[in-house]
Amino acid sequence: MQQKWTLKIEEFAKIKEAKIEISPFLVFIGENNSGKSYIMTLLWGLFVLGRTLFPLQPPKNEAYQKCVNFLDEKIVENEYKMSTEDMELFIQFYNNILKDKKNSLLKELFTTDSLSIKTLEIINYQRKEPLTIKFIEFIDNKQRISSGKNYVKFPLDKKNITNDQKYKIVQYICWKLLMEDLTAPLFSMFDKKRINGEPIFLPASRTGFMLTYKSLIADVMINSWGYDKKTDINFTLPIVKFLQALIEQKQSKKKQHEDVINLLENEIINGQIISKEEIINEYSYKQKGMKKDIPLHITSSLVVELAPLLIFLKSNLKYKSIFIEELEAHLHPKIQKLVTRAIIKLMNKKLPVVITTHSDTIFQHINNMIKLSNIKNKKDLMDKLGYDKDDLIDKEDIKVYEFKVTNNQTEVIPLTLTDEGFEVPSFNNALIELAEETITLSESLND
């Protein structure tokens, strides 16, 4: 990820305040009903719907005019490397949009108008390498805006540039700065169902959805594709999009994450998830050594729970990040460790991952991989423990936030990384209380 920025949130649902720094690996922890899903849904929504928030016509506010003034100055040059101050102009322009559209964004995400938010703002923007904007001679209409890791090319007739063209450039630079490598590009072929690049969201209660998705879709969703359609279903938008993705995806012959797929299939579920492409896709499970596959409703909860992750890893759907609620659901501690290993491998393959978890097992494995990464001469130890470089977590790649409830309000606290990893007070306190109770009972039995 080239960019770093923090999403500032104030007075949203029960969340008093939160400042979430975007990172290749984001982990949300905390008690049930503390607001983790609210923040995860909001962040996912910004990635998915943020591109639709730009007004249809060029705005007339001061923040936009500053961006236009910047273009008017630089457009006479063929190439310009943006400074931190330059980039901040575009971030502030987008913040103006968020200020105007924040509550309508909530309504679309949560399919209700009962939620509101005081502040939704992007702060502390940084970029590893400055973005270079290049203005090339316009030849014909076949030319398109193009971009690479640290540049954007705009084909222009500099003598006849229109206000609409300027607005398009401002939008493109803004989205490139904020969302590069995280989600779909700003201007892409608009698919009725899904935009290539938008994040995959795996909701909590995946087992229930996998066992009932055909009925849900048949009843209420078959004619509800796209952002311009509304449904009567009482699900949040990420859940609706998850169900839609299940029925539209097709299995790809090219497996981009083959090592992760092999880990999940060979070391965890001991078989494969079979996808049958029909009007509504059907899924089944084929265990190693068995001739026939069996429907998911008679498999173990382990298989059903991991089925969506495997389905999307093998899918032709393109996505630039992945969100997973309650990663540990239905999983034995041994399996939790293996699944966390798979998630870390995905992150190291440049697929940003956001998870929520209540599992101390998952967290201990995360801390172990941070510690292993920090050991100077680690090759022999990695061989002994059976890890490779894709299993490690660079301390710069992870941020952890604890959701702490006090007087029915949630404070989102960034955890500090130490030499031993992240210390999680809520996990530690619960384990200490349990240990003290165990000691008390044991002493009573011995009296």
mmCIF file of C-alpha atoms in Angstrom, residues 56-373:
data_model
loop_
_atom_site.group_PDB
_atom_site.id
_atom_site.type_symbol
_atom_site.label_atom_id
_atom_site.label_comp_id
_atom_site.label_asym_id
_atom_site.label_seq_id
_atom_site.Cartn_x
_atom_site.Cartn_y
_atom_site.Cartn_z
ATOM 1 C CA LEU A 56 -22.746 14.617 -10.670
ATOM 2 C CA GLN A 57 -21.819 18.222 -11.458
ATOM 3 C CA PRO A 58 -18.660 20.135 -10.474
ATOM 4 C CA PRO A 59 -19.180 21.526 -6.962
ATOM 5 C CA LYS A 60 -18.971 25.241 -6.222
ATOM 6 C CA ASN A 61 -17.354 25.024 -2.800
ATOM 7 C CA GLU A 62 -13.964 26.426 -1.820
ATOM 8 C CA ALA A 63 -12.319 23.004 -1.361
ATOM 9 C CA TYR A 64 -13.081 22.071 -4.969
ATOM 10 C CA GLN A 65 -11.986 25.437 -6.294
ATOM 11 C CA LYS A 66 -8.577 24.992 -4.643
ATOM 12 C CA CYS A 67 -8.150 21.719 -6.551
ATOM 13 C CA VAL A 68 -9.099 23.464 -9.812
ATOM 14 C CA ASN A 69 -6.639 26.282 -9.089
ATOM 15 C CA PHE A 70 -3.936 23.665 -8.556
ATOM 16 C CA LEU A 71 -4.754 22.081 -11.935
ATOM 17 C CA ASP A 72 -4.792 25.436 -13.715
ATOM 18 C CA GLU A 73 -1.259 26.080 -12.457
ATOM 19 C CA LYS A 74 0.173 22.626 -13.209
ATOM 20 C CA ILE A 75 -1.619 21.734 -16.417
ATOM 21 C CA VAL A 76 0.805 23.850 -18.435
ATOM 22 C CA GLU A 77 3.531 21.415 -17.430
ATOM 23 C CA ASN A 78 3.882 17.977 -18.965
ATOM 24 C CA GLU A 79 4.669 16.297 -15.680
ATOM 25 C CA TYR A 80 4.421 17.261 -12.010
ATOM 26 C CA LYS A 81 5.251 15.443 -8.783
ATOM 27 C CA MET A 82 2.666 16.286 -6.126
ATOM 28 C CA SER A 83 3.800 17.547 -2.736
ATOM 29 C CA THR A 84 2.179 16.623 0.586
ATOM 30 C CA GLU A 85 0.398 19.990 0.552
ATOM 31 C CA ASP A 86 -0.885 19.364 -2.975
ATOM 32 C CA MET A 87 -2.313 15.988 -2.037
ATOM 33 C CA GLU A 88 -3.970 17.443 1.049
ATOM 34 C CA LEU A 89 -6.045 19.735 -1.202
ATOM 35 C CA PHE A 90 -7.710 16.684 -2.748
ATOM 36 C CA ILE A 91 -8.214 14.950 0.607
ATOM 37 C CA GLN A 92 -9.985 18.025 1.948
ATOM 38 C CA PHE A 93 -12.175 18.128 -1.138
ATOM 39 C CA TYR A 94 -13.238 14.539 -0.463
ATOM 40 C CA ASN A 95 -13.829 15.357 3.202
ATOM 41 C CA ASN A 96 -16.308 18.001 2.075
ATOM 42 C CA ILE A 97 -18.158 15.301 0.165
ATOM 43 C CA LEU A 98 -18.152 12.997 3.206
ATOM 44 C CA LYS A 99 -19.527 15.790 5.349
ATOM 45 C CA ASP A 100 -22.451 16.268 2.962
ATOM 46 C CA LYS A 101 -23.108 12.603 2.194
ATOM 47 C CA LYS A 102 -22.244 10.811 5.468
ATOM 48 C CA ASN A 103 -25.802 10.126 6.630
ATOM 49 C CA SER A 104 -27.055 9.097 3.195
ATOM 50 C CA LEU A 105 -24.081 6.708 3.070
ATOM 51 C CA LEU A 106 -25.205 5.183 6.389
ATOM 52 C CA LYS A 107 -28.746 4.786 5.126
ATOM 53 C CA GLU A 108 -27.605 2.882 2.050
ATOM 54 C CA LEU A 109 -25.205 0.701 4.025
ATOM 55 C CA PHE A 110 -27.449 -0.205 6.928
ATOM 56 C CA THR A 111 -30.766 0.001 5.018
ATOM 57 C CA THR A 112 -32.280 2.237 7.694
ATOM 58 C CA ASP A 113 -32.465 5.942 8.446
ATOM 59 C CA SER A 114 -32.251 5.394 12.209
ATOM 60 C CA LEU A 115 -28.461 5.844 12.310
ATOM 61 C CA SER A 116 -26.535 9.083 12.171
ATOM 62 C CA ILE A 117 -22.928 10.167 12.531
ATOM 63 C CA LYS A 118 -21.466 13.445 13.705
ATOM 64 C CA THR A 119 -18.044 13.195 12.063
ATOM 65 C CA LEU A 120 -16.737 11.119 9.173
ATOM 66 C CA GLU A 121 -13.410 12.465 8.029
ATOM 67 C CA ILE A 122 -10.072 11.372 6.581
ATOM 68 C CA ILE A 123 -7.055 12.699 8.463
ATOM 69 C CA ASN A 124 -3.282 12.183 8.626
ATOM 70 C CA TYR A 125 -2.841 11.382 4.937
ATOM 71 C CA GLN A 126 0.612 10.139 3.922
ATOM 72 C CA ARG A 127 2.080 8.461 0.873
ATOM 73 C CA LYS A 128 5.317 6.468 0.564
ATOM 74 C CA GLU A 129 6.133 7.951 -2.836
ATOM 75 C CA PRO A 130 4.597 11.134 -4.222
ATOM 76 C CA LEU A 131 2.059 10.821 -7.000
ATOM 77 C CA THR A 132 3.197 12.160 -10.374
ATOM 78 C CA ILE A 133 0.556 13.549 -12.704
ATOM 79 C CA LYS A 134 1.342 13.570 -16.420
ATOM 80 C CA PHE A 135 -0.502 15.534 -19.081
ATOM 81 C CA ILE A 136 -0.087 14.003 -22.534
ATOM 82 C CA GLU A 137 -1.267 15.300 -25.895
ATOM 83 C CA PHE A 138 -4.815 14.330 -26.790
ATOM 84 C CA ILE A 139 -4.899 12.521 -30.148
ATOM 85 C CA ASP A 140 -8.268 10.792 -30.397
ATOM 86 C CA ASN A 141 -11.160 9.458 -28.340
ATOM 87 C CA LYS A 142 -9.553 6.040 -28.034
ATOM 88 C CA GLN A 143 -7.194 7.439 -25.418
ATOM 89 C CA ARG A 144 -8.088 6.834 -21.794
ATOM 90 C CA ILE A 145 -6.809 7.964 -18.427
ATOM 91 C CA SER A 146 -4.144 5.483 -17.369
ATOM 92 C CA SER A 147 -2.193 4.991 -14.178
ATOM 93 C CA GLY A 148 0.651 3.051 -12.613
ATOM 94 C CA LYS A 149 2.020 2.627 -9.132
ATOM 95 C CA ASN A 150 2.991 6.269 -8.647
ATOM 96 C CA TYR A 151 1.644 8.141 -11.652
ATOM 97 C CA VAL A 152 -1.492 9.080 -13.576
ATOM 98 C CA LYS A 153 -1.599 10.056 -17.270
ATOM 99 C CA PHE A 154 -4.312 12.386 -18.524
ATOM 100 C CA PRO A 155 -4.712 12.843 -22.317
ATOM 101 C CA LEU A 156 -5.670 16.504 -22.846
ATOM 102 C CA ASP A 157 -6.082 19.230 -25.372
ATOM 103 C CA LYS A 158 -4.647 21.883 -23.074
ATOM 104 C CA LYS A 159 -6.009 24.758 -25.167
ATOM 105 C CA ASN A 160 -9.585 23.545 -24.956
ATOM 106 C CA ILE A 161 -9.959 21.876 -21.566
ATOM 107 C CA THR A 162 -13.504 22.059 -20.205
ATOM 108 C CA ASN A 163 -14.800 22.385 -16.640
ATOM 109 C CA ASP A 164 -16.180 18.858 -16.872
ATOM 110 C CA GLN A 165 -12.752 17.534 -17.847
ATOM 111 C CA LYS A 166 -11.178 19.322 -14.909
ATOM 112 C CA TYR A 167 -13.771 17.803 -12.588
ATOM 113 C CA LYS A 168 -13.040 14.340 -13.933
ATOM 114 C CA ILE A 169 -9.317 14.848 -13.302
ATOM 115 C CA VAL A 170 -9.946 16.062 -9.752
ATOM 116 C CA GLN A 171 -12.113 13.037 -8.998
ATOM 117 C CA TYR A 172 -9.568 10.642 -10.457
ATOM 118 C CA ILE A 173 -6.627 12.083 -8.498
ATOM 119 C CA CYS A 174 -8.687 12.094 -5.322
ATOM 120 C CA TRP A 175 -9.713 8.439 -5.641
ATOM 121 C CA LYS A 176 -6.230 7.364 -6.704
ATOM 122 C CA LEU A 177 -4.698 8.977 -3.625
ATOM 123 C CA LEU A 178 -7.196 7.432 -1.223
ATOM 124 C CA MET A 179 -8.161 4.041 -2.577
ATOM 125 C CA GLU A 180 -5.327 2.741 -4.738
ATOM 126 C CA ASP A 181 -4.797 -1.007 -4.043
ATOM 127 C CA LEU A 182 -7.845 -1.120 -1.738
ATOM 128 C CA THR A 183 -10.882 -1.209 -3.992
ATOM 129 C CA ALA A 184 -12.305 -0.662 -7.473
ATOM 130 C CA PRO A 185 -10.991 2.186 -9.638
ATOM 131 C CA LEU A 186 -13.115 5.301 -9.927
ATOM 132 C CA PHE A 187 -13.964 4.956 -13.609
ATOM 133 C CA SER A 188 -14.476 1.350 -14.613
ATOM 134 C CA MET A 189 -16.898 -0.612 -16.734
ATOM 135 C CA PHE A 190 -20.021 -0.416 -14.582
ATOM 136 C CA ASP A 191 -21.293 -3.919 -13.955
ATOM 137 C CA LYS A 192 -24.958 -4.200 -13.057
ATOM 138 C CA LYS A 193 -24.184 -6.525 -10.172
ATOM 139 C CA ARG A 194 -20.659 -5.839 -9.012
ATOM 140 C CA ILE A 195 -17.667 -3.653 -9.775
ATOM 141 C CA ASN A 196 -14.333 -5.378 -10.363
ATOM 142 C CA GLY A 197 -12.030 -4.673 -7.446
ATOM 143 C CA GLU A 198 -14.597 -3.944 -4.752
ATOM 144 C CA PRO A 199 -13.885 -5.743 -1.469
ATOM 145 C CA ILE A 200 -15.316 -9.115 -0.529
ATOM 146 C CA PHE A 201 -17.217 -9.109 2.779
ATOM 147 C CA LEU A 202 -17.683 -12.369 4.695
ATOM 148 C CA PRO A 203 -20.300 -11.655 7.378
ATOM 149 C CA ALA A 204 -20.797 -13.298 10.737
ATOM 150 C CA SER A 205 -23.253 -16.219 10.692
ATOM 151 C CA ARG A 206 -21.737 -17.477 7.421
ATOM 152 C CA THR A 207 -22.943 -20.999 8.156
ATOM 153 C CA GLY A 208 -26.551 -19.844 8.326
ATOM 154 C CA PHE A 209 -26.274 -17.860 5.117
ATOM 155 C CA MET A 210 -24.607 -20.720 3.248
ATOM 156 C CA LEU A 211 -27.416 -23.092 4.227
ATOM 157 C CA THR A 212 -30.249 -20.695 3.354
ATOM 158 C CA TYR A 213 -28.935 -18.431 0.578
ATOM 159 C CA LYS A 214 -30.955 -20.092 -2.185
ATOM 160 C CA SER A 215 -34.212 -19.511 -0.334
ATOM 161 C CA LEU A 216 -33.283 -15.924 0.499
ATOM 162 C CA ILE A 217 -32.346 -15.156 -3.074
ATOM 163 C CA ALA A 218 -35.383 -16.879 -4.559
ATOM 164 C CA ASP A 219 -37.738 -15.028 -2.239
ATOM 165 C CA VAL A 220 -36.487 -11.467 -2.269
ATOM 166 C CA MET A 221 -33.268 -10.839 -4.159
ATOM 167 C CA ILE A 222 -33.474 -12.221 -7.665
ATOM 168 C CA ASN A 223 -34.571 -8.822 -9.052
ATOM 169 C CA SER A 224 -32.550 -6.650 -6.687
ATOM 170 C CA TRP A 225 -29.211 -6.264 -8.460
ATOM 171 C CA GLY A 226 -27.146 -3.143 -8.440
ATOM 172 C CA TYR A 227 -26.972 0.088 -6.491
ATOM 173 C CA ASP A 228 -29.991 1.609 -8.184
ATOM 174 C CA LYS A 229 -32.285 -1.157 -6.945
ATOM 175 C CA LYS A 230 -33.841 -1.417 -3.502
ATOM 176 C CA THR A 231 -34.784 -4.511 -1.568
ATOM 177 C CA ASP A 232 -37.255 -5.136 1.217
ATOM 178 C CA ILE A 233 -34.840 -7.502 2.923
ATOM 179 C CA ASN A 234 -33.675 -6.526 6.400
ATOM 180 C CA PHE A 235 -29.970 -7.055 5.818
ATOM 181 C CA THR A 236 -27.142 -4.579 5.630
ATOM 182 C CA LEU A 237 -25.676 -3.906 2.197
ATOM 183 C CA PRO A 238 -22.502 -6.002 2.780
ATOM 184 C CA ILE A 239 -24.658 -9.048 3.510
ATOM 185 C CA VAL A 240 -26.786 -8.417 0.420
ATOM 186 C CA LYS A 241 -23.638 -8.085 -1.690
ATOM 187 C CA PHE A 242 -22.211 -11.266 -0.123
ATOM 188 C CA LEU A 243 -25.297 -13.222 -1.147
ATOM 189 C CA GLN A 244 -25.270 -11.694 -4.612
ATOM 190 C CA ALA A 245 -21.607 -12.639 -5.043
ATOM 191 C CA LEU A 246 -22.391 -16.238 -4.110
ATOM 192 C CA ILE A 247 -24.818 -16.617 -6.979
ATOM 193 C CA GLU A 248 -22.959 -14.610 -9.629
ATOM 194 C CA GLN A 249 -19.388 -15.852 -9.200
ATOM 195 C CA LYS A 250 -17.859 -18.460 -11.463
ATOM 196 C CA GLN A 251 -14.866 -20.607 -10.632
ATOM 197 C CA SER A 252 -11.654 -19.474 -12.306
ATOM 198 C CA LYS A 253 -9.181 -21.867 -13.906
ATOM 199 C CA LYS A 254 -6.352 -19.621 -12.721
ATOM 200 C CA LYS A 255 -5.875 -19.829 -8.967
ATOM 201 C CA GLN A 256 -4.156 -16.646 -7.821
ATOM 202 C CA HIS A 257 -3.854 -17.829 -4.207
ATOM 203 C CA GLU A 258 -3.139 -21.513 -4.830
ATOM 204 C CA ASP A 259 -0.907 -22.000 -1.778
ATOM 205 C CA VAL A 260 -3.605 -20.588 0.525
ATOM 206 C CA ILE A 261 -6.260 -22.734 -1.151
ATOM 207 C CA ASN A 262 -4.069 -25.820 -0.686
ATOM 208 C CA LEU A 263 -3.567 -24.969 2.992
ATOM 209 C CA LEU A 264 -7.308 -24.661 3.576
ATOM 210 C CA GLU A 265 -8.229 -27.749 1.571
ATOM 211 C CA ASN A 266 -5.421 -30.126 2.529
ATOM 212 C CA GLU A 267 -4.771 -29.200 6.142
ATOM 213 C CA ILE A 268 -8.189 -28.080 7.334
ATOM 214 C CA ILE A 269 -11.257 -29.356 5.474
ATOM 215 C CA ASN A 270 -9.559 -32.422 3.940
ATOM 216 C CA GLY A 271 -11.395 -31.995 0.671
ATOM 217 C CA GLN A 272 -12.792 -29.469 -1.787
ATOM 218 C CA ILE A 273 -15.781 -27.167 -2.127
ATOM 219 C CA ILE A 274 -17.452 -27.995 -5.438
ATOM 220 C CA SER A 275 -19.195 -25.182 -7.315
ATOM 221 C CA LYS A 276 -21.963 -26.040 -9.781
ATOM 222 C CA GLU A 277 -22.764 -23.101 -12.016
ATOM 223 C CA GLU A 278 -26.507 -22.901 -12.518
ATOM 224 C CA ILE A 279 -29.114 -20.126 -12.503
ATOM 225 C CA ILE A 280 -28.368 -19.964 -8.792
ATOM 226 C CA ASN A 281 -24.991 -21.518 -8.028
ATOM 227 C CA GLU A 282 -24.968 -24.647 -5.907
ATOM 228 C CA TYR A 283 -22.158 -25.727 -3.620
ATOM 229 C CA SER A 284 -21.189 -29.095 -2.202
ATOM 230 C CA TYR A 285 -18.274 -30.785 -0.458
ATOM 231 C CA LYS A 286 -16.110 -33.610 -1.726
ATOM 232 C CA GLN A 287 -13.925 -35.244 0.896
ATOM 233 C CA LYS A 288 -10.587 -36.764 -0.073
ATOM 234 C CA GLY A 289 -10.971 -40.404 -1.044
ATOM 235 C CA MET A 290 -14.738 -40.139 -1.585
ATOM 236 C CA LYS A 291 -16.242 -40.640 -5.047
ATOM 237 C CA LYS A 292 -19.294 -38.446 -4.551
ATOM 238 C CA ASP A 293 -19.686 -34.940 -3.243
ATOM 239 C CA ILE A 294 -22.326 -34.217 -0.614
ATOM 240 C CA PRO A 295 -24.531 -31.133 -0.013
ATOM 241 C CA LEU A 296 -23.279 -28.597 2.487
ATOM 242 C CA HIS A 297 -26.209 -29.064 4.864
ATOM 243 C CA ILE A 298 -24.944 -32.512 5.881
ATOM 244 C CA THR A 299 -21.296 -31.506 6.277
ATOM 245 C CA SER A 300 -19.618 -30.255 9.457
ATOM 246 C CA SER A 301 -19.883 -26.634 10.552
ATOM 247 C CA LEU A 302 -16.134 -26.370 9.862
ATOM 248 C CA VAL A 303 -16.663 -27.053 6.159
ATOM 249 C CA VAL A 304 -19.681 -24.770 5.839
ATOM 250 C CA GLU A 305 -17.967 -21.950 7.716
ATOM 251 C CA LEU A 306 -14.883 -21.992 5.481
ATOM 252 C CA ALA A 307 -16.795 -22.603 2.247
ATOM 253 C CA PRO A 308 -17.305 -18.890 1.374
ATOM 254 C CA LEU A 309 -13.612 -18.084 1.778
ATOM 255 C CA LEU A 310 -12.628 -20.982 -0.486
ATOM 256 C CA ILE A 311 -15.338 -20.149 -3.003
ATOM 257 C CA PHE A 312 -14.114 -16.568 -3.398
ATOM 258 C CA LEU A 313 -10.424 -17.504 -3.431
ATOM 259 C CA LYS A 314 -11.180 -19.731 -6.439
ATOM 260 C CA SER A 315 -13.600 -17.280 -8.017
ATOM 261 C CA ASN A 316 -13.291 -15.180 -11.150
ATOM 262 C CA LEU A 317 -14.459 -12.184 -9.099
ATOM 263 C CA LYS A 318 -11.771 -9.563 -8.781
ATOM 264 C CA TYR A 319 -11.338 -7.950 -5.365
ATOM 265 C CA LYS A 320 -8.585 -5.831 -3.857
ATOM 266 C CA SER A 321 -9.310 -6.371 -0.156
ATOM 267 C CA ILE A 322 -11.274 -8.735 2.059
ATOM 268 C CA PHE A 323 -13.327 -8.229 5.236
ATOM 269 C CA ILE A 324 -14.069 -11.169 7.554
ATOM 270 C CA GLU A 325 -16.243 -10.999 10.648
ATOM 271 C CA GLU A 326 -15.601 -13.421 13.524
ATOM 272 C CA LEU A 327 -12.796 -15.322 11.846
ATOM 273 C CA GLU A 328 -12.821 -17.985 14.574
ATOM 274 C CA ALA A 329 -16.511 -18.942 14.322
ATOM 275 C CA HIS A 330 -17.123 -22.721 14.652
ATOM 276 C CA LEU A 331 -13.393 -23.464 14.588
ATOM 277 C CA HIS A 332 -11.299 -25.542 16.998
ATOM 278 C CA PRO A 333 -8.231 -23.635 18.343
ATOM 279 C CA LYS A 334 -5.924 -25.749 16.159
ATOM 280 C CA ILE A 335 -7.948 -24.772 13.075
ATOM 281 C CA GLN A 336 -8.113 -21.140 14.181
ATOM 282 C CA LYS A 337 -4.326 -21.024 14.038
ATOM 283 C CA LEU A 338 -4.240 -22.515 10.531
ATOM 284 C CA VAL A 339 -6.930 -20.173 9.214
ATOM 285 C CA THR A 340 -5.086 -17.188 10.679
ATOM 286 C CA ARG A 341 -1.983 -18.422 8.904
ATOM 287 C CA ALA A 342 -3.939 -18.462 5.630
ATOM 288 C CA ILE A 343 -5.179 -14.896 6.236
ATOM 289 C CA ILE A 344 -1.652 -13.647 6.935
ATOM 290 C CA LYS A 345 -0.450 -15.239 3.685
ATOM 291 C CA LEU A 346 -3.175 -13.360 1.790
ATOM 292 C CA MET A 347 -2.111 -10.094 3.409
ATOM 293 C CA ASN A 348 1.493 -10.735 2.385
ATOM 294 C CA LYS A 349 0.291 -11.277 -1.193
ATOM 295 C CA LYS A 350 -0.863 -7.643 -1.229
ATOM 296 C CA LEU A 351 -4.487 -8.411 -0.381
ATOM 297 C CA PRO A 352 -5.381 -6.117 2.553
ATOM 298 C CA VAL A 353 -7.427 -7.930 5.205
ATOM 299 C CA VAL A 354 -9.781 -6.598 7.896
ATOM 300 C CA ILE A 355 -11.035 -9.009 10.590
ATOM 301 C CA THR A 356 -12.999 -9.009 13.815
ATOM 302 C CA THR A 357 -12.236 -11.641 16.417
ATOM 303 C CA HIS A 358 -12.837 -12.671 20.035
ATOM 304 C CA SER A 359 -10.196 -15.397 19.915
ATOM 305 C CA ASP A 360 -7.094 -15.315 22.100
ATOM 306 C CA THR A 361 -5.755 -18.209 19.981
ATOM 307 C CA ILE A 362 -5.891 -16.118 16.816
ATOM 308 C CA PHE A 363 -4.318 -13.237 18.620
ATOM 309 C CA GLN A 364 -1.518 -15.322 20.050
ATOM 310 C CA HIS A 365 -0.642 -16.593 16.584
ATOM 311 C CA ILE A 366 -0.605 -13.016 15.286
ATOM 312 C CA ASN A 367 1.757 -12.023 18.099
ATOM 313 C CA ASN A 368 3.969 -15.054 17.427
ATOM 314 C CA MET A 369 4.335 -14.113 13.764
ATOM 315 C CA ILE A 370 5.239 -10.538 14.701
ATOM 316 C CA LYS A 371 7.860 -11.826 17.158
ATOM 317 C CA LEU A 372 9.256 -14.271 14.616
ATOM 318 C CA SER A 373 9.523 -11.466 12.072
#
